[in-house]
Amino acid sequence: MRMTVIGTGYLGATHAACMAELGHEVLGIDVDEHKIAQLAKGEVPFYEPGLPEVLSRGREAGRLAFSTDFAQAAQFANVHFLGVGTPQQKGSYAADLRYVRSAVEQLVPHLEGHHVILGKSTVPVGTAAELQELADSLARPGASVEIAWNPEFLREGYAVKDTITPDRIMLGVRPGGIAEQVAREVYATPLEQGIPFLVSNLATAELVKVSANAFLATKISFINAVSEVCEAAGADVTQVARAIGYDDRIGHKFLGAGLGFGGGCLPKDIRAYIARAGELGATEALTFLREVDAINMRRREHMVNLAKRAVGGHLIGASITVLGCAFKPNSDDVRDSPALNVAGQLSLKGAQVTVFDPQAMDNARKIFPTLHYAESAEAALQGADLVILATEWDEFVQLDPTQVRGWVRTPVLIDGRNALDSSRWAEAGWDYKALGRTF
Ligand code: NAD
């Protein structure tokens, strides 16, 4: 099948390359000329394990190309995926829909015949119907557009696997259209493997995505709220999480207490969900998500306060090493990263902050150019008065506490992700502290 993918960021570049991997002919479209030039050369503009190989295979097979030309997109295929950004609006909780609208405005006037647009971006409920009206108003005589919603659930760090073999495929359609038939063809390979395929109306599909993210955020904030009580009561949140997680109604996943969630999805998605519920007159339904957000943001503040205590009450002049600045391991994404937020706050309060991250430092430098970025974990740790584990990259989890002790000035560590073996670090002479555990 031929198809375009409009918006080639984390989601779109991955989707385009993976659709080519499934045997389709794909044209990736973006307004960012630099990004398109990189992708056209076979370079992935961000870090995503396995994606460079999939991108190269698609290009070499002649099934994957990139362009900034919407007229070319209109000619290339009758199926278009929409994966542009939907960030939080400045000064509001609501999602900024200007990019999805503008993609429709740029594409539709070029179309001839019948086209299907499958939206993948995470959008407030009602957006697909609004875009359908917009597309209808822009379509030339003889052209028609059907908008369907096919939300994306991929996780950065596992994006290739999640795109090729997703947990489920969700599709929201209008009655009487051909979008379901189109999606069944696009996803023929995963569907043959028995991956669940759920078809609903547009509003339901939009709500599935935001509800999934709201649930995940709530689970993380739940254990972080418990973590606050654990610290006050002298309990250990990691043991609480382990014990309650054995109940398979609860489960162990997303029950890791620590610095909380960040990234380009969860924080803005729960806020957009709150805003949209308010617009729909269902404000009370989601007021608890404000608390979920507040608990999450408190983690960062709490870490800064703990760090201050750990260096004797004065941040000014203290030499603090922050390990990790990506919002999670196996990603170079620093959008709303708790790790980078903590590093930035400590620096603004006068600490000498050194950061090391295996992949995210170029992105972090753009946001916080004033932090000191080291070349390696070893270089970052030299002479530290305090070490903070902020992103649980495997490289950090594997560090040898005895060796690291030789690099720092004072062996004090705050494990912001409850990721290290506390007894191993304590036995190596470290003053080991962690969020949600007594010390
Ligand atoms: P991103 O910022 O990495 O990419 C968005 C891309 O859209 C950019 O390359 C931008 O240049 C491009 N763009 C903007 N306006 C355009 C236009 N008019 N025409 C063509 N391209 C345009 O964002 P992302 O992380 O890929 O997220 C995209 C959407 O997918 C968001 O709605 C997000 O919530 C959702 N999503 C993301 C993930 C993820 O893990 N990143 C997972 C699931 C869903």
CSV table of C-alpha atoms and ligand atoms in Angstrom, one decimal:
chain,number,residue,atom,x,y,z
A,1,MET,CA,0.0,0.0,0.0
A,2,ARG,CA,1.1,3.6,-0.5
A,3,MET,CA,0.7,6.1,2.3
A,4,THR,CA,2.1,9.3,3.7
A,5,VAL,CA,3.0,10.1,7.3
A,6,ILE,CA,2.6,13.8,8.1
A,7,GLY,CA,4.8,15.0,10.9
A,8,THR,CA,8.0,13.0,11.3
A,9,GLY,CA,9.0,13.6,14.9
A,10,TYR,CA,9.3,10.7,17.5
A,11,LEU,CA,6.0,9.3,16.5
A,12,GLY,CA,5.9,10.0,12.8
A,13,ALA,CA,9.4,9.1,11.8
A,14,THR,CA,9.0,5.8,13.7
A,15,HIS,CA,5.6,5.1,12.1
A,16,ALA,CA,6.9,5.9,8.6
A,17,ALA,CA,9.9,3.6,8.9
A,18,CYS,CA,7.9,0.8,10.5
A,19,MET,CA,5.2,1.0,7.8
A,20,ALA,CA,7.9,0.6,5.2
A,21,GLU,CA,9.3,-2.3,7.3
A,22,LEU,CA,5.8,-3.9,7.0
A,23,GLY,CA,6.2,-3.7,3.2
A,24,HIS,CA,4.3,-0.5,2.4
A,25,GLU,CA,5.5,2.4,0.3
A,26,VAL,CA,5.8,5.5,2.5
A,27,LEU,CA,6.4,9.2,2.1
A,28,GLY,CA,7.2,11.1,5.3
A,29,ILE,CA,6.2,14.8,5.3
A,30,ASP,CA,7.3,17.5,7.7
A,31,VAL,CA,7.5,21.3,7.7
A,32,ASP,CA,11.0,21.0,9.3
A,33,GLU,CA,13.4,21.0,6.3
A,34,HIS,CA,16.4,20.1,8.4
A,35,LYS,CA,14.6,17.1,9.9
A,36,ILE,CA,13.5,15.9,6.4
A,37,ALA,CA,17.0,16.4,5.0
A,38,GLN,CA,18.4,14.2,7.9
A,39,LEU,CA,15.8,11.5,7.5
A,40,ALA,CA,16.3,11.5,3.7
A,41,LYS,CA,20.0,10.8,4.3
A,42,GLY,CA,19.1,7.9,6.6
A,43,GLU,CA,19.8,9.8,9.8
A,44,VAL,CA,17.3,9.6,12.7
A,45,PRO,CA,17.2,13.0,14.3
A,46,PHE,CA,16.7,11.6,17.8
A,47,TYR,CA,17.7,8.5,19.8
A,48,GLU,CA,15.5,5.5,19.4
A,49,PRO,CA,17.0,2.0,19.7
A,50,GLY,CA,16.6,0.0,16.5
A,51,LEU,CA,15.1,2.8,14.4
A,52,PRO,CA,18.2,3.7,12.4
A,53,GLU,CA,18.3,0.1,11.1
A,54,VAL,CA,14.6,0.1,10.1
A,55,LEU,CA,15.0,3.5,8.4
A,56,SER,CA,17.9,2.3,6.4
A,57,ARG,CA,16.2,-0.9,5.3
A,58,GLY,CA,13.2,1.0,4.1
A,59,ARG,CA,15.3,3.5,2.2
A,60,GLU,CA,17.5,0.9,0.6
A,61,ALA,CA,14.4,-1.1,-0.5
A,62,GLY,CA,13.1,2.0,-2.2
A,63,ARG,CA,10.0,2.0,0.0
A,64,LEU,CA,10.7,5.0,2.2
A,65,ALA,CA,11.2,8.7,1.1
A,66,PHE,CA,10.8,12.1,2.8
A,67,SER,CA,9.6,15.5,1.5
A,68,THR,CA,8.3,18.8,2.6
A,69,ASP,CA,6.0,19.1,-0.3
A,70,PHE,CA,2.3,18.6,0.4
A,71,ALA,CA,1.4,18.6,-3.3
A,72,GLN,CA,3.7,15.6,-3.6
A,73,ALA,CA,2.0,14.0,-0.6
A,74,ALA,CA,-1.4,14.4,-2.2
A,75,GLN,CA,-0.3,12.8,-5.4
A,76,PHE,CA,1.7,10.0,-3.7
A,77,ALA,CA,-1.1,8.3,-1.9
A,78,ASN,CA,-4.8,8.3,-0.8
A,79,VAL,CA,-4.0,7.3,2.8
A,80,HIS,CA,-2.4,9.8,5.1
A,81,PHE,CA,-1.3,9.4,8.7
A,82,LEU,CA,-1.3,12.5,10.8
A,83,GLY,CA,1.4,12.5,13.6
A,84,VAL,CA,2.2,16.2,14.2
A,85,GLY,CA,2.7,17.6,17.7
A,86,THR,CA,-0.1,18.6,20.1
A,87,PRO,CA,1.8,20.4,22.9
A,88,GLN,CA,0.3,22.2,25.8
A,89,GLN,CA,-0.9,25.7,24.9
A,90,LYS,CA,1.1,28.5,26.5
A,91,GLY,CA,-0.8,29.9,29.5
A,92,SER,CA,-3.5,27.2,29.5
A,93,TYR,CA,-3.9,23.5,30.2
A,94,ALA,CA,-5.5,22.9,26.8
A,95,ALA,CA,-3.8,21.2,23.9
A,96,ASP,CA,-2.5,23.4,21.1
A,97,LEU,CA,-4.2,22.2,18.0
A,98,ARG,CA,-2.7,24.6,15.5
A,99,TYR,CA,-0.3,21.9,14.1
A,100,VAL,CA,-3.0,19.3,13.4
A,101,ARG,CA,-5.2,22.0,11.8
A,102,SER,CA,-2.4,23.4,9.7
A,103,ALA,CA,-1.4,19.9,8.4
A,104,VAL,CA,-5.0,19.5,7.2
A,105,GLU,CA,-5.0,23.0,5.7
A,106,GLN,CA,-1.8,22.3,3.9
A,107,LEU,CA,-2.8,18.9,2.5
A,108,VAL,CA,-6.5,19.0,1.7
A,109,PRO,CA,-6.5,21.7,-1.0
A,110,HIS,CA,-4.1,19.5,-3.1
A,111,LEU,CA,-6.3,16.4,-3.0
A,112,GLU,CA,-8.1,14.8,-5.9
A,113,GLY,CA,-10.5,11.8,-5.5
A,114,HIS,CA,-11.2,10.1,-2.1
A,115,HIS,CA,-8.6,10.3,0.6
A,116,VAL,CA,-8.5,8.8,4.2
A,117,ILE,CA,-6.6,10.7,6.9
A,118,LEU,CA,-5.8,8.5,9.9
A,119,GLY,CA,-5.0,10.7,12.9
A,120,LYS,CA,-2.3,9.4,15.2
A,121,SER,CA,-1.6,12.4,17.3
A,122,THR,CA,-3.1,12.5,20.8
A,123,VAL,CA,-5.9,15.0,20.7
A,124,PRO,CA,-8.8,16.2,22.9
A,125,VAL,CA,-12.1,14.4,22.3
A,126,GLY,CA,-14.0,16.2,19.5
A,127,THR,CA,-10.9,17.1,17.5
A,128,ALA,CA,-11.4,14.5,14.7
A,129,ALA,CA,-15.0,15.8,14.1
A,130,GLU,CA,-13.7,19.3,14.0
A,131,LEU,CA,-11.0,18.4,11.5
A,132,GLN,CA,-13.6,16.6,9.4
A,133,GLU,CA,-15.5,19.9,9.1
A,134,LEU,CA,-12.3,21.7,8.3
A,135,ALA,CA,-11.3,19.2,5.6
A,136,ASP,CA,-14.8,19.3,4.1
A,137,SER,CA,-14.6,23.1,3.8
A,138,LEU,CA,-11.2,22.9,2.1
A,139,ALA,CA,-11.8,20.0,-0.3
A,140,ARG,CA,-11.9,21.0,-4.0
A,141,PRO,CA,-14.9,19.9,-6.1
A,142,GLY,CA,-14.4,16.2,-6.9
A,143,ALA,CA,-12.3,15.6,-3.8
A,144,SER,CA,-13.5,14.1,-0.6
A,145,VAL,CA,-11.8,13.4,2.7
A,146,GLU,CA,-12.6,10.9,5.5
A,147,ILE,CA,-11.0,11.5,8.8
A,148,ALA,CA,-10.6,8.5,11.2
A,149,TRP,CA,-8.6,8.3,14.4
A,150,ASN,CA,-6.0,5.7,15.1
A,151,PRO,CA,-4.3,6.8,18.3
A,152,GLU,CA,-0.7,5.7,19.0
A,153,PHE,CA,0.4,4.0,22.2
A,154,LEU,CA,4.1,3.5,21.5
A,155,ARG,CA,6.7,4.0,24.2
A,156,GLU,CA,9.9,5.9,23.4
A,157,GLY,CA,12.7,3.5,23.8
A,158,TYR,CA,10.6,0.6,22.5
A,159,ALA,CA,9.0,2.5,19.7
A,160,VAL,CA,9.9,0.1,16.8
A,161,LYS,CA,8.6,-3.0,18.6
A,162,ASP,CA,5.4,-1.1,19.8
A,163,THR,CA,4.7,0.1,16.3
A,164,ILE,CA,5.2,-3.2,14.5
A,165,THR,CA,3.6,-5.4,17.2
A,166,PRO,CA,1.3,-3.1,19.3
A,167,ASP,CA,-0.7,-4.3,22.3
A,168,ARG,CA,-3.8,-3.3,20.4
A,169,ILE,CA,-4.9,-1.2,17.4
A,170,MET,CA,-7.7,1.3,18.1
A,171,LEU,CA,-9.6,2.9,15.3
A,172,GLY,CA,-12.3,5.6,15.5
A,173,VAL,CA,-14.4,5.9,12.4
A,174,ARG,CA,-17.5,7.7,11.0
A,175,PRO,CA,-20.3,5.4,9.9
A,176,GLY,CA,-20.4,4.4,6.2
A,177,GLY,CA,-16.7,5.2,5.4
A,178,ILE,CA,-13.9,3.0,4.2
A,179,ALA,CA,-11.4,3.8,6.9
A,180,GLU,CA,-11.8,0.5,8.7
A,181,GLN,CA,-11.1,-1.4,5.5
A,182,VAL,CA,-8.0,0.8,4.8
A,183,ALA,CA,-6.7,0.2,8.4
A,184,ARG,CA,-7.2,-3.5,8.1
A,185,GLU,CA,-5.0,-3.5,4.9
A,186,VAL,CA,-2.4,-1.2,6.5
A,187,TYR,CA,-2.2,-3.4,9.6
A,188,ALA,CA,-2.7,-6.7,7.8
A,189,THR,CA,0.6,-8.2,9.3
A,190,PRO,CA,0.0,-7.4,13.0
A,191,LEU,CA,-3.7,-8.4,12.6
A,192,GLU,CA,-2.7,-11.8,11.2
A,193,GLN,CA,-0.7,-12.2,14.4
A,194,GLY,CA,-3.9,-11.8,16.4
A,195,ILE,CA,-3.3,-8.4,17.7
A,196,PRO,CA,-6.6,-7.0,19.0
A,197,PHE,CA,-8.3,-4.5,16.7
A,198,LEU,CA,-11.0,-2.3,18.2
A,199,VAL,CA,-13.3,-0.1,16.1
A,200,SER,CA,-15.4,2.6,17.7
A,201,ASN,CA,-16.7,6.0,16.9
A,202,LEU,CA,-14.3,9.0,16.7
A,203,ALA,CA,-14.9,10.3,20.2
A,204,THR,CA,-14.3,6.9,21.8
A,205,ALA,CA,-11.0,6.4,20.0
A,206,GLU,CA,-9.8,9.8,21.1
A,207,LEU,CA,-10.8,9.1,24.7
A,208,VAL,CA,-9.1,5.7,24.8
A,209,LYS,CA,-5.7,7.3,24.3
A,210,VAL,CA,-6.0,10.1,26.9
A,211,SER,CA,-7.7,7.8,29.3
A,212,ALA,CA,-4.8,5.3,29.0
A,213,ASN,CA,-2.3,8.0,29.7
A,214,ALA,CA,-4.4,9.4,32.6
A,215,PHE,CA,-4.5,6.0,34.2
A,216,LEU,CA,-0.7,5.5,33.9
A,217,ALA,CA,-0.1,8.9,35.4
A,218,THR,CA,-2.5,8.2,38.2
A,219,LYS,CA,-0.7,4.9,39.0
A,220,ILE,CA,2.7,6.6,39.2
A,221,SER,CA,1.3,9.5,41.3
A,222,PHE,CA,-0.5,7.0,43.6
A,223,ILE,CA,2.7,5.3,44.6
A,224,ASN,CA,4.5,8.6,44.9
A,225,ALA,CA,1.8,9.8,47.3
A,226,VAL,CA,2.3,6.6,49.3
A,227,SER,CA,6.0,7.4,49.1
A,228,GLU,CA,5.4,10.7,50.9
A,229,VAL,CA,3.6,8.9,53.7
A,230,CYS,CA,6.3,6.2,53.9
A,231,GLU,CA,8.9,8.9,54.5
A,232,ALA,CA,6.8,10.5,57.2
A,233,ALA,CA,6.0,7.1,58.9
A,234,GLY,CA,9.4,5.4,58.6
A,235,ALA,CA,8.3,2.8,56.0
A,236,ASP,CA,9.9,1.7,52.8
A,237,VAL,CA,7.9,2.5,49.6
A,238,THR,CA,9.7,-0.1,47.5
A,239,GLN,CA,8.6,-2.9,49.8
A,240,VAL,CA,5.0,-1.5,49.8
A,241,ALA,CA,5.0,-1.4,46.0
A,242,ARG,CA,6.5,-4.9,45.7
A,243,ALA,CA,4.0,-6.4,48.2
A,244,ILE,CA,0.9,-4.7,46.7
A,245,GLY,CA,2.0,-5.5,43.2
A,246,TYR,CA,1.7,-9.2,43.7
A,247,ASP,CA,-2.1,-8.7,43.6
A,248,ASP,CA,-2.7,-9.1,39.9
A,249,ARG,CA,-5.5,-6.5,40.0
A,250,ILE,CA,-2.7,-4.0,40.9
A,251,GLY,CA,0.4,-5.4,39.2
A,252,HIS,CA,4.0,-4.2,39.5
A,253,LYS,CA,4.3,-2.1,36.4
A,254,PHE,CA,4.2,1.7,36.8
A,255,LEU,CA,4.5,1.3,40.5
A,256,GLY,CA,8.0,2.6,40.8
A,257,ALA,CA,8.2,5.4,43.3
A,258,GLY,CA,10.7,8.2,42.5
A,259,LEU,CA,11.0,11.5,40.7
A,260,GLY,CA,7.8,10.9,38.8
A,261,PHE,CA,6.7,11.2,35.2
A,262,GLY,CA,7.6,13.7,32.5
A,263,GLY,CA,8.2,13.7,28.8
A,264,GLY,CA,6.3,15.0,25.8
A,265,CYS,CA,3.1,13.0,26.6
A,266,LEU,CA,1.8,12.3,30.1
A,267,PRO,CA,2.0,15.8,31.7
A,268,LYS,CA,0.5,17.6,28.8
A,269,ASP,CA,-2.1,14.9,28.1
A,270,ILE,CA,-3.5,14.9,31.6
A,271,ARG,CA,-3.7,18.7,31.6
A,272,ALA,CA,-5.4,18.7,28.1
A,273,TYR,CA,-7.8,16.0,29.4
A,274,ILE,CA,-8.7,18.2,32.4
A,275,ALA,CA,-9.2,21.2,30.2
A,276,ARG,CA,-11.4,19.3,27.7
A,277,ALA,CA,-13.6,17.8,30.4
A,278,GLY,CA,-14.2,21.3,31.7
A,279,GLU,CA,-15.2,22.5,28.2
A,280,LEU,CA,-17.6,19.6,28.0
A,281,GLY,CA,-19.2,20.5,31.4
A,282,ALA,CA,-17.6,17.5,33.2
A,283,THR,CA,-15.1,19.4,35.2
A,284,GLU,CA,-15.7,17.4,38.4
A,285,ALA,CA,-15.0,14.1,36.7
A,286,LEU,CA,-11.3,14.8,36.4
A,287,THR,CA,-10.5,17.1,39.3
A,288,PHE,CA,-8.5,14.2,40.8
A,289,LEU,CA,-6.1,14.5,37.8
A,290,ARG,CA,-5.1,17.9,39.2
A,291,GLU,CA,-3.9,16.1,42.3
A,292,VAL,CA,-2.1,13.5,40.2
A,293,ASP,CA,-0.3,16.4,38.5
A,294,ALA,CA,0.5,18.2,41.8
A,295,ILE,CA,1.9,15.0,43.4
A,296,ASN,CA,4.1,14.5,40.4
A,297,MET,CA,5.4,18.1,40.4
A,298,ARG,CA,6.1,17.9,44.2
A,299,ARG,CA,8.6,15.1,43.6
A,300,ARG,CA,11.0,17.5,41.9
A,301,GLU,CA,10.7,20.0,44.7
A,302,HIS,CA,11.2,17.3,47.3
A,303,MET,CA,14.3,16.1,45.5
A,304,VAL,CA,15.8,19.6,45.6
A,305,ASN,CA,15.0,19.9,49.3
A,306,LEU,CA,16.6,16.5,50.0
A,307,ALA,CA,19.7,17.5,48.0
A,308,LYS,CA,20.0,20.7,50.1
A,309,ARG,CA,19.8,18.7,53.3
A,310,ALA,CA,22.3,16.1,52.0
A,311,VAL,CA,24.9,18.8,51.3
A,312,GLY,CA,24.5,20.3,54.8
A,313,GLY,CA,21.8,22.9,54.2
A,314,HIS,CA,23.7,25.1,51.7
A,315,LEU,CA,23.4,24.6,48.0
A,316,ILE,CA,25.6,27.5,47.1
A,317,GLY,CA,29.0,26.2,46.0
A,318,ALA,CA,28.0,22.5,46.5
A,319,SER,CA,29.3,20.3,43.8
A,320,ILE,CA,26.4,18.1,42.7
A,321,THR,CA,26.4,15.4,40.0
A,322,VAL,CA,23.1,14.6,38.4
A,323,LEU,CA,23.2,11.2,36.5
A,324,GLY,CA,20.7,11.4,33.7
A,325,CYS,CA,18.7,14.2,32.1
A,326,ALA,CA,16.4,12.4,29.7
A,327,PHE,CA,12.8,12.0,31.0
A,328,LYS,CA,13.4,8.3,31.1
A,329,PRO,CA,16.1,5.8,30.1
A,330,ASN,CA,16.7,4.7,26.5
A,331,SER,CA,15.5,8.1,25.2
A,332,ASP,CA,17.1,11.4,24.4
A,333,ASP,CA,13.8,13.2,25.1
A,334,VAL,CA,14.1,16.0,27.7
A,335,ARG,CA,10.7,17.5,27.2
A,336,ASP,CA,9.4,18.2,30.7
A,337,SER,CA,12.1,15.9,32.1
A,338,PRO,CA,12.0,15.6,35.9
A,339,ALA,CA,15.8,14.9,35.9
A,340,LEU,CA,16.6,18.1,33.9
A,341,ASN,CA,14.2,20.1,36.0
A,342,VAL,CA,16.0,19.1,39.2
A,343,ALA,CA,19.4,19.8,37.7
A,344,GLY,CA,18.2,23.2,36.6
A,345,GLN,CA,16.6,24.1,39.9
A,346,LEU,CA,19.8,23.1,41.9
A,347,SER,CA,21.9,25.2,39.5
A,348,LEU,CA,19.6,28.2,39.8
A,349,LYS,CA,19.8,27.9,43.6
A,350,GLY,CA,23.6,28.2,43.4
A,351,ALA,CA,24.9,24.6,43.3
A,352,GLN,CA,27.7,23.7,40.8
A,353,VAL,CA,25.8,21.1,38.8
A,354,THR,CA,27.4,18.6,36.5
A,355,VAL,CA,25.2,16.4,34.3
A,356,PHE,CA,25.9,13.3,32.4
A,357,ASP,CA,23.4,11.4,30.2
A,358,PRO,CA,24.3,8.8,27.6
A,359,GLN,CA,22.0,10.3,24.9
A,360,ALA,CA,20.1,13.4,26.0
A,361,MET,CA,22.8,16.1,26.6
A,362,ASP,CA,22.5,17.8,23.2
A,363,ASN,CA,18.8,18.3,23.8
A,364,ALA,CA,19.4,19.3,27.4
A,365,ARG,CA,22.0,21.9,26.4
A,366,LYS,CA,19.5,23.7,24.3
A,367,ILE,CA,17.2,24.2,27.3
A,368,PHE,CA,19.8,24.6,30.1
A,369,PRO,CA,23.0,25.8,28.5
A,370,THR,CA,24.4,26.9,31.8
A,371,LEU,CA,24.7,23.5,33.4
A,372,HIS,CA,28.1,21.7,33.1
A,373,TYR,CA,27.8,18.7,30.8
A,374,ALA,CA,30.5,16.0,31.3
A,375,GLU,CA,31.8,13.6,28.7
A,376,SER,CA,31.3,10.5,30.7
A,377,ALA,CA,29.8,9.3,34.0
A,378,GLU,CA,33.3,9.0,35.4
A,379,ALA,CA,34.2,12.6,34.4
A,380,ALA,CA,30.8,13.8,35.9
A,381,LEU,CA,31.4,12.1,39.2
A,382,GLN,CA,34.9,13.5,39.9
A,383,GLY,CA,34.9,15.6,43.1
A,384,ALA,CA,31.1,15.4,43.7
A,385,ASP,CA,29.8,16.3,47.1
A,386,LEU,CA,26.5,14.6,46.2
A,387,VAL,CA,25.3,12.3,43.5
A,388,ILE,CA,21.7,12.2,42.3
A,389,LEU,CA,20.5,9.3,40.2
A,390,ALA,CA,17.8,11.0,38.2
A,391,THR,CA,17.3,8.8,35.1
A,392,GLU,CA,17.8,5.1,35.6
A,393,TRP,CA,19.9,4.3,32.5
A,394,ASP,CA,21.3,0.8,32.7
A,395,GLU,CA,24.8,2.3,32.6
A,396,PHE,CA,24.2,4.0,35.9
A,397,VAL,CA,22.5,1.0,37.5
A,398,GLN,CA,25.6,-1.1,36.6
A,399,LEU,CA,28.1,1.4,38.2
A,400,ASP,CA,30.4,-0.2,40.7
A,401,PRO,CA,29.9,1.6,44.0
A,402,THR,CA,33.4,0.9,45.2
A,403,GLN,CA,35.0,2.3,42.1
A,404,VAL,CA,32.6,5.4,42.1
A,405,ARG,CA,33.6,6.1,45.7
A,406,GLY,CA,37.1,6.7,44.5
A,407,TRP,CA,35.9,9.4,42.1
A,408,VAL,CA,33.7,11.5,44.4
A,409,ARG,CA,34.7,13.9,47.2
A,410,THR,CA,31.9,12.7,49.5
A,411,PRO,CA,30.1,9.4,49.1
A,412,VAL,CA,26.5,10.6,49.4
A,413,LEU,CA,23.9,9.5,46.9
A,414,ILE,CA,20.2,10.1,46.4
A,415,ASP,CA,18.6,7.4,44.3
A,416,GLY,CA,15.8,9.3,42.6
A,417,ARG,CA,14.4,6.2,40.9
A,418,ASN,CA,14.8,3.5,43.6
A,419,ALA,CA,16.8,1.8,40.9
A,420,LEU,CA,20.1,0.9,42.7
A,421,ASP,CA,20.8,-2.0,45.0
A,422,SER,CA,20.8,0.0,48.3
A,423,SER,CA,22.7,-2.6,50.4
A,424,ARG,CA,25.5,-2.8,47.8
A,425,TRP,CA,26.0,0.9,47.9
A,426,ALA,CA,25.7,1.1,51.6
A,427,GLU,CA,28.2,-1.8,52.0
A,428,ALA,CA,30.7,0.1,49.7
A,429,GLY,CA,30.6,3.0,52.3
A,430,TRP,CA,28.0,5.2,50.7
A,431,ASP,CA,25.4,7.3,52.6
A,432,TYR,CA,22.6,5.9,50.4
A,433,LYS,CA,19.3,7.9,50.4
A,434,ALA,CA,16.3,7.3,48.3
A,435,LEU,CA,12.9,8.8,47.8
A,436,GLY,CA,10.2,7.1,49.8
A,437,ARG,CA,12.5,5.3,52.2
A,438,THR,CA,13.7,6.3,55.6
A,439,PHE,CA,17.2,7.5,56.1
B,1,NAD,P1,7.4,15.8,17.8
B,1,NAD,O1,7.5,17.2,18.3
B,1,NAD,O2,8.7,14.9,18.0
B,1,NAD,O3,7.0,15.7,16.3
B,1,NAD,C1,6.0,16.5,15.7
B,1,NAD,C2,6.5,16.8,14.3
B,1,NAD,O4,5.4,17.5,13.6
B,1,NAD,C3,7.7,17.8,14.2
B,1,NAD,O5,8.7,17.2,13.4
B,1,NAD,C4,7.1,19.0,13.5
B,1,NAD,O6,8.0,19.7,12.7
B,1,NAD,C5,6.0,18.4,12.7
B,1,NAD,N1,4.9,19.3,12.3
B,1,NAD,C6,4.4,20.4,12.9
B,1,NAD,N2,3.5,21.0,12.1
B,1,NAD,C7,3.4,20.3,11.0
B,1,NAD,C8,2.7,20.4,9.8
B,1,NAD,N3,1.8,21.4,9.7
B,1,NAD,N4,2.9,19.6,8.8
B,1,NAD,C9,3.8,18.6,8.9
B,1,NAD,N5,4.6,18.4,10.0
B,1,NAD,C10,4.4,19.3,11.0
B,1,NAD,O7,6.2,15.1,18.6
B,1,NAD,P2,5.9,13.5,18.9
B,1,NAD,O8,6.5,13.1,20.2
B,1,NAD,O9,6.2,12.8,17.6
B,1,NAD,O10,4.4,13.6,19.1
B,1,NAD,C11,3.5,13.8,18.0
B,1,NAD,C12,2.1,13.4,18.5
B,1,NAD,O11,2.0,12.0,18.9
B,1,NAD,C13,1.6,14.1,19.8
B,1,NAD,O12,0.2,14.3,19.7
B,1,NAD,C14,1.9,13.2,20.9
B,1,NAD,O13,1.1,13.4,22.0
B,1,NAD,C15,1.6,11.9,20.2
B,1,NAD,N6,2.3,10.7,20.8
B,1,NAD,C16,3.6,10.7,21.0
B,1,NAD,C17,4.3,9.6,21.5
B,1,NAD,C18,5.7,9.6,21.8
B,1,NAD,O14,6.2,8.7,22.6
B,1,NAD,N7,6.5,10.6,21.4
B,1,NAD,C19,3.5,8.4,21.8
B,1,NAD,C20,2.1,8.4,21.5
B,1,NAD,C21,1.5,9.6,21.0
